[in-house]
XYZ file of C-alpha atoms in Angstrom:
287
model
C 112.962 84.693 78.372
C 113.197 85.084 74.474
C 114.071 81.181 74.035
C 110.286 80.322 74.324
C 108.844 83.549 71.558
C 105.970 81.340 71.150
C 105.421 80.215 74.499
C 106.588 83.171 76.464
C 104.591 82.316 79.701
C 106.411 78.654 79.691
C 110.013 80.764 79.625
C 108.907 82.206 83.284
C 109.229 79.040 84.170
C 113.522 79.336 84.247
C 113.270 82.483 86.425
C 114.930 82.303 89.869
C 112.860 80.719 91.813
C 110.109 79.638 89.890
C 110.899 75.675 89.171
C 111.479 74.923 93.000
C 108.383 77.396 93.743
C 105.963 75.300 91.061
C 107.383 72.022 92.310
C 106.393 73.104 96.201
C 103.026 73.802 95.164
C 102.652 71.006 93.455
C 103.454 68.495 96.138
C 101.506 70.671 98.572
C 97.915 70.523 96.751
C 98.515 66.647 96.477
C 99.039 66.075 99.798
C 95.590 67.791 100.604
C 93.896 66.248 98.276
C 94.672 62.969 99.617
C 93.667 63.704 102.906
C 90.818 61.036 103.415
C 88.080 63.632 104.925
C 88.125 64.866 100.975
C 87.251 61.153 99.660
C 83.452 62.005 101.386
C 83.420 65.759 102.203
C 84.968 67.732 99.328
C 82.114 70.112 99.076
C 82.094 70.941 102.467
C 86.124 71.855 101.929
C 85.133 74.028 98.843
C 82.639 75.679 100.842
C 84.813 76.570 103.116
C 87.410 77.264 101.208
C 85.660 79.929 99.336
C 84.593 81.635 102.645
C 88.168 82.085 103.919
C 89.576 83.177 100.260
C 87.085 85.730 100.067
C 87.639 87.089 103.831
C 91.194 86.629 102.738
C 90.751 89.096 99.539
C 88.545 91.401 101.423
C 91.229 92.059 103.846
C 93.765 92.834 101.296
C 91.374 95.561 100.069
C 90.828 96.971 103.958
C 88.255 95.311 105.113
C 89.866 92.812 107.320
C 87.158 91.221 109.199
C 87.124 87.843 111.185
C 86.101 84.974 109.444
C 82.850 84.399 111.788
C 81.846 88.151 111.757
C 81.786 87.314 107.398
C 80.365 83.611 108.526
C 76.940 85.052 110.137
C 76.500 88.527 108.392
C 73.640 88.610 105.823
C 73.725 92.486 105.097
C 76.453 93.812 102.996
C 75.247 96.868 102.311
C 76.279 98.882 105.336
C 78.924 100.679 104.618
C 82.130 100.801 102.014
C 83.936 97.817 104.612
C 80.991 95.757 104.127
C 80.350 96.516 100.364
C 84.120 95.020 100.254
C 83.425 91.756 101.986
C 79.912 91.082 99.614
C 81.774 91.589 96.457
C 84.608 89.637 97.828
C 82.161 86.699 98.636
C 80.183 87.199 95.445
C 83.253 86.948 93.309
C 84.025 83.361 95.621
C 80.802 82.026 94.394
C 81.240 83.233 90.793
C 84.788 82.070 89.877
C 83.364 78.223 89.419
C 80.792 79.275 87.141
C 83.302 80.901 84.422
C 85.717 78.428 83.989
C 84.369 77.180 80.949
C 84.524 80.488 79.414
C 87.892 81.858 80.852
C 89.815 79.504 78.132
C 87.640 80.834 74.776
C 86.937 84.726 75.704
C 89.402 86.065 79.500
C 87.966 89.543 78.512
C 84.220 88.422 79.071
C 84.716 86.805 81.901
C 86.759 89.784 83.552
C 84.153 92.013 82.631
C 81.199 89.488 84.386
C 83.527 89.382 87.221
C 83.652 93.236 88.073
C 79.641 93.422 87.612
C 79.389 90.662 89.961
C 81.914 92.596 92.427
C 79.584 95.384 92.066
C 76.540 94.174 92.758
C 75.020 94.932 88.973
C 74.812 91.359 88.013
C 71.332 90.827 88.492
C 71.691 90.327 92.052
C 68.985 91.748 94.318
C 70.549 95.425 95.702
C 72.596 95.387 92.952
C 71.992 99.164 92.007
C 72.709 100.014 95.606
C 75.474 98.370 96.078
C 76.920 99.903 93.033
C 76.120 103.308 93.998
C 76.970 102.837 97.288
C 80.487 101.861 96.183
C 81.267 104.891 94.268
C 80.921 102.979 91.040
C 79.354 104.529 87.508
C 76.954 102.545 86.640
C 78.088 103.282 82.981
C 81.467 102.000 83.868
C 80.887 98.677 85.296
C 81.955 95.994 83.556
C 83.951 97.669 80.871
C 87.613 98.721 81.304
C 87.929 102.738 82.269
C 88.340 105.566 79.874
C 90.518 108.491 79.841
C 89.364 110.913 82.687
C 88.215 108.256 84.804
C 89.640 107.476 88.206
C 90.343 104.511 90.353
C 89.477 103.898 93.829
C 92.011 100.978 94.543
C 92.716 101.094 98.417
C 95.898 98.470 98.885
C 97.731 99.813 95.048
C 99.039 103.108 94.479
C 101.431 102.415 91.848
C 101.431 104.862 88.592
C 98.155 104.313 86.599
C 98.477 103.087 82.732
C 97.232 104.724 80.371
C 93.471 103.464 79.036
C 94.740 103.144 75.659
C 98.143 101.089 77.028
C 95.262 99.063 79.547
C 93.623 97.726 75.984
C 96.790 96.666 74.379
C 98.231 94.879 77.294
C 94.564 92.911 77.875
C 94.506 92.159 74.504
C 97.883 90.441 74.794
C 97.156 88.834 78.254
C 93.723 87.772 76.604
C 95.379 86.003 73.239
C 98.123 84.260 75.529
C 95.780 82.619 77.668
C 93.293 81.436 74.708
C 96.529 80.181 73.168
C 97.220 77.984 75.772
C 100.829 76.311 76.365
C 102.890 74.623 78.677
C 103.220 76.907 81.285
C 102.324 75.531 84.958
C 99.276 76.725 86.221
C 101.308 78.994 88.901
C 103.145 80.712 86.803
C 99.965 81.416 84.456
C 97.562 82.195 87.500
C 100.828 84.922 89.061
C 100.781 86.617 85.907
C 97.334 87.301 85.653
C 96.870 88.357 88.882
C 100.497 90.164 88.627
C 98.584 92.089 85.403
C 95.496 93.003 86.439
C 96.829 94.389 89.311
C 99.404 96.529 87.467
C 96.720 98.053 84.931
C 93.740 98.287 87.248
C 91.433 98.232 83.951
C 88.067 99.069 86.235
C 87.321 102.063 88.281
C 86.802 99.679 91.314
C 87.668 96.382 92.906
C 90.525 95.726 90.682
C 92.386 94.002 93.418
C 89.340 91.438 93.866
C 88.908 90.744 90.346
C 92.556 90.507 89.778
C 92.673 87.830 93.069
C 89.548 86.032 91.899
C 91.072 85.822 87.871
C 94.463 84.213 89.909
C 91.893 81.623 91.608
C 90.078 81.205 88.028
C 93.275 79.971 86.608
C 94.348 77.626 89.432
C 91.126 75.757 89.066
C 90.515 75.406 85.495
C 93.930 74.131 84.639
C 93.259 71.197 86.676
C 96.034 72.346 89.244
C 93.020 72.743 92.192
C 89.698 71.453 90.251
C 88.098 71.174 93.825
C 88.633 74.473 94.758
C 90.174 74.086 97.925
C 93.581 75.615 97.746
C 92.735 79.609 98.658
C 95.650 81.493 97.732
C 93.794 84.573 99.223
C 94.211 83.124 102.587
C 97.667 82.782 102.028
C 98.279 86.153 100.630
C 96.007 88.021 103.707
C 98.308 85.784 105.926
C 101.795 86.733 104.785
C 100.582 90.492 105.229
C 99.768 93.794 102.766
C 103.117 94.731 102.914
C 104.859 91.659 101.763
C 102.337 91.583 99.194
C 102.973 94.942 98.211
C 106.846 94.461 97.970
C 106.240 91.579 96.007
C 103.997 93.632 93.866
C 106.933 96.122 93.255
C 109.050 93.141 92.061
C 106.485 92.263 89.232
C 106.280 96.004 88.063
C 110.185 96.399 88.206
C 109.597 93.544 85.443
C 113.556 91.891 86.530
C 114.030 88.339 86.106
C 114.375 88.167 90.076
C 111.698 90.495 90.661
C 108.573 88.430 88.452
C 110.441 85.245 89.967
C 109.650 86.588 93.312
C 106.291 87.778 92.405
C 105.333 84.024 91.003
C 107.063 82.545 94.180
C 104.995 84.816 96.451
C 101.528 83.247 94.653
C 103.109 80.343 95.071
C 103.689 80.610 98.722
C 99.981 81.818 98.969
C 98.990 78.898 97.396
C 100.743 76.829 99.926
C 99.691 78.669 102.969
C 95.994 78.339 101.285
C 96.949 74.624 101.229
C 97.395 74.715 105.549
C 94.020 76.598 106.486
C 92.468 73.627 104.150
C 94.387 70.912 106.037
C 93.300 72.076 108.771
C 89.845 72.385 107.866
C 89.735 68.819 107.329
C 92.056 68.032 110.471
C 88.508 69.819 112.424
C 86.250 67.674 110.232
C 87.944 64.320 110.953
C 87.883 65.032 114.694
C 84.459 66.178 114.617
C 85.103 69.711 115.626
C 82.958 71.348 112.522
């Protein structure tokens, strides 16, 4: 990995697994993408598309409810399930609106993207929500200080440090506003991969870490529609294989980060299917 110094997300690229993994992808999103219903219904794909990656996130994070009960619910409020599935859906609706500023300044848009997840965004019942969640206000929207804990229901690996939490951002922050050559999987893996790993927030890391992951897949042109989900395709291969895959990031072995950028990437293509099929039920006039 130290043949690329200046480009060290590019040298993940030559980890087992990764080329064939990138390449799959690849040839996955462009087969959706040239399904005819998209040529005249796109939106409606995105739509939808949103709605199952943000059931598919919630569930992740224990609140695994089916996709009509999220479909027709209005109040999100209820209880620490629901309070899940809102910022989950929030966060859905949010990601398209940052991707101009993801590129220039990572570390703001993280920081809109946990106020958003807890409801003190300017969005009506914001307060609540946040209180209801267990969040500090003080502490939303800012990465967590010595003394403070985490309520992270799927992740119970070892905590870093605060002080080690603002180097590694930093670092994660100047790679991506450098830019380079790496493919979009590999970038979007490793953020998620991160963020999940330092938990910088005292809540909904694992939202904000899934959401960053879908930021990434958009704005580097890999999925500019937003119809590829991979939070559909991590809910569907299961909290435990997620989990393992997880461990194989922190163990930070070549085989283990392959494996954990070849899991996204099988996400990605399982996100990929529920959007086929989407458009499969719009050509036949079943939704």
């Amino acid at each position: 990995m130290s043949t690329h110094a200046s480009d060290p997300l590019a040298a993940l690229g030559s980890l087992p697994g990764v080329a064939d993994a990138v390449d799959s992808v690849r040839k996955a999103v462009d087969r959706v993408y040239g399904h005819r219903v998209m040529r005249r219904r796109s939106n409606e794909i995105s739509s939808e598309a949103a709605l199952r990656g943000a059931r598919g996130s919630a569930a992740l994070s224990g609140a695994d409810w089916a996709l009509e009960e999220v479909r027709r619910r209005t109040d999100f409020s209820a209880d620490a399930e629901a309070r899940t599935v809102g910022a989950a859906l929030r966060l859905g609706a949010e990601a398209g609106q940052l991707l101009s500023i993801w590129r220039q300044s990572p570390m703001r848009v993280l920081a809109r993207l946990h106020l958003v997840a807890s409801g003190d965004a300017g969005i009506p019942g914001g307060s609540a929500a946040a209180a209801g969640s267990g969040t500090v206000g003080d502490s939303v929207g800012r990465p967590r200080l010595d003394g403070e804990t985490v309520d992270e229901p799927l992740v119970d690996a070892p905590l870093p440090s605060p002080s080690e939490v603002a180097g590694r951002l930093d670092g994660l922050a100047e790679l991506i506003v450098a830019g380079g050559e790496a493919p979009a999987l590999v970038t979007a893996a490793i953020v998620h991969g991160e963020l999940l790993a330092l938990r910088p927030f005292t809540s909904y890391n694992g939202l904000v870490a899934r959401a960053a992951e879908r930021i990434v897949l958009i704005g580097s042109g890999l999925d500019p529609k937003a119809i590829c989900p991979a939070e559909v395709g991590h809910a569907e291969q299961g909290s435990a294989a997620y989990l393992a895959a997880f461990e194989g990031y922190l163990s930070g072995t070549p085989e283990g980060v392959g494996g954990w950028i070849a899991h996204c990437g099988r996400s990605v293509e399982l996100g990929v299917r529920e959007s086929t099929a989407v458009c499969e039920a719009l050509q036949r006039g079943a939704a």
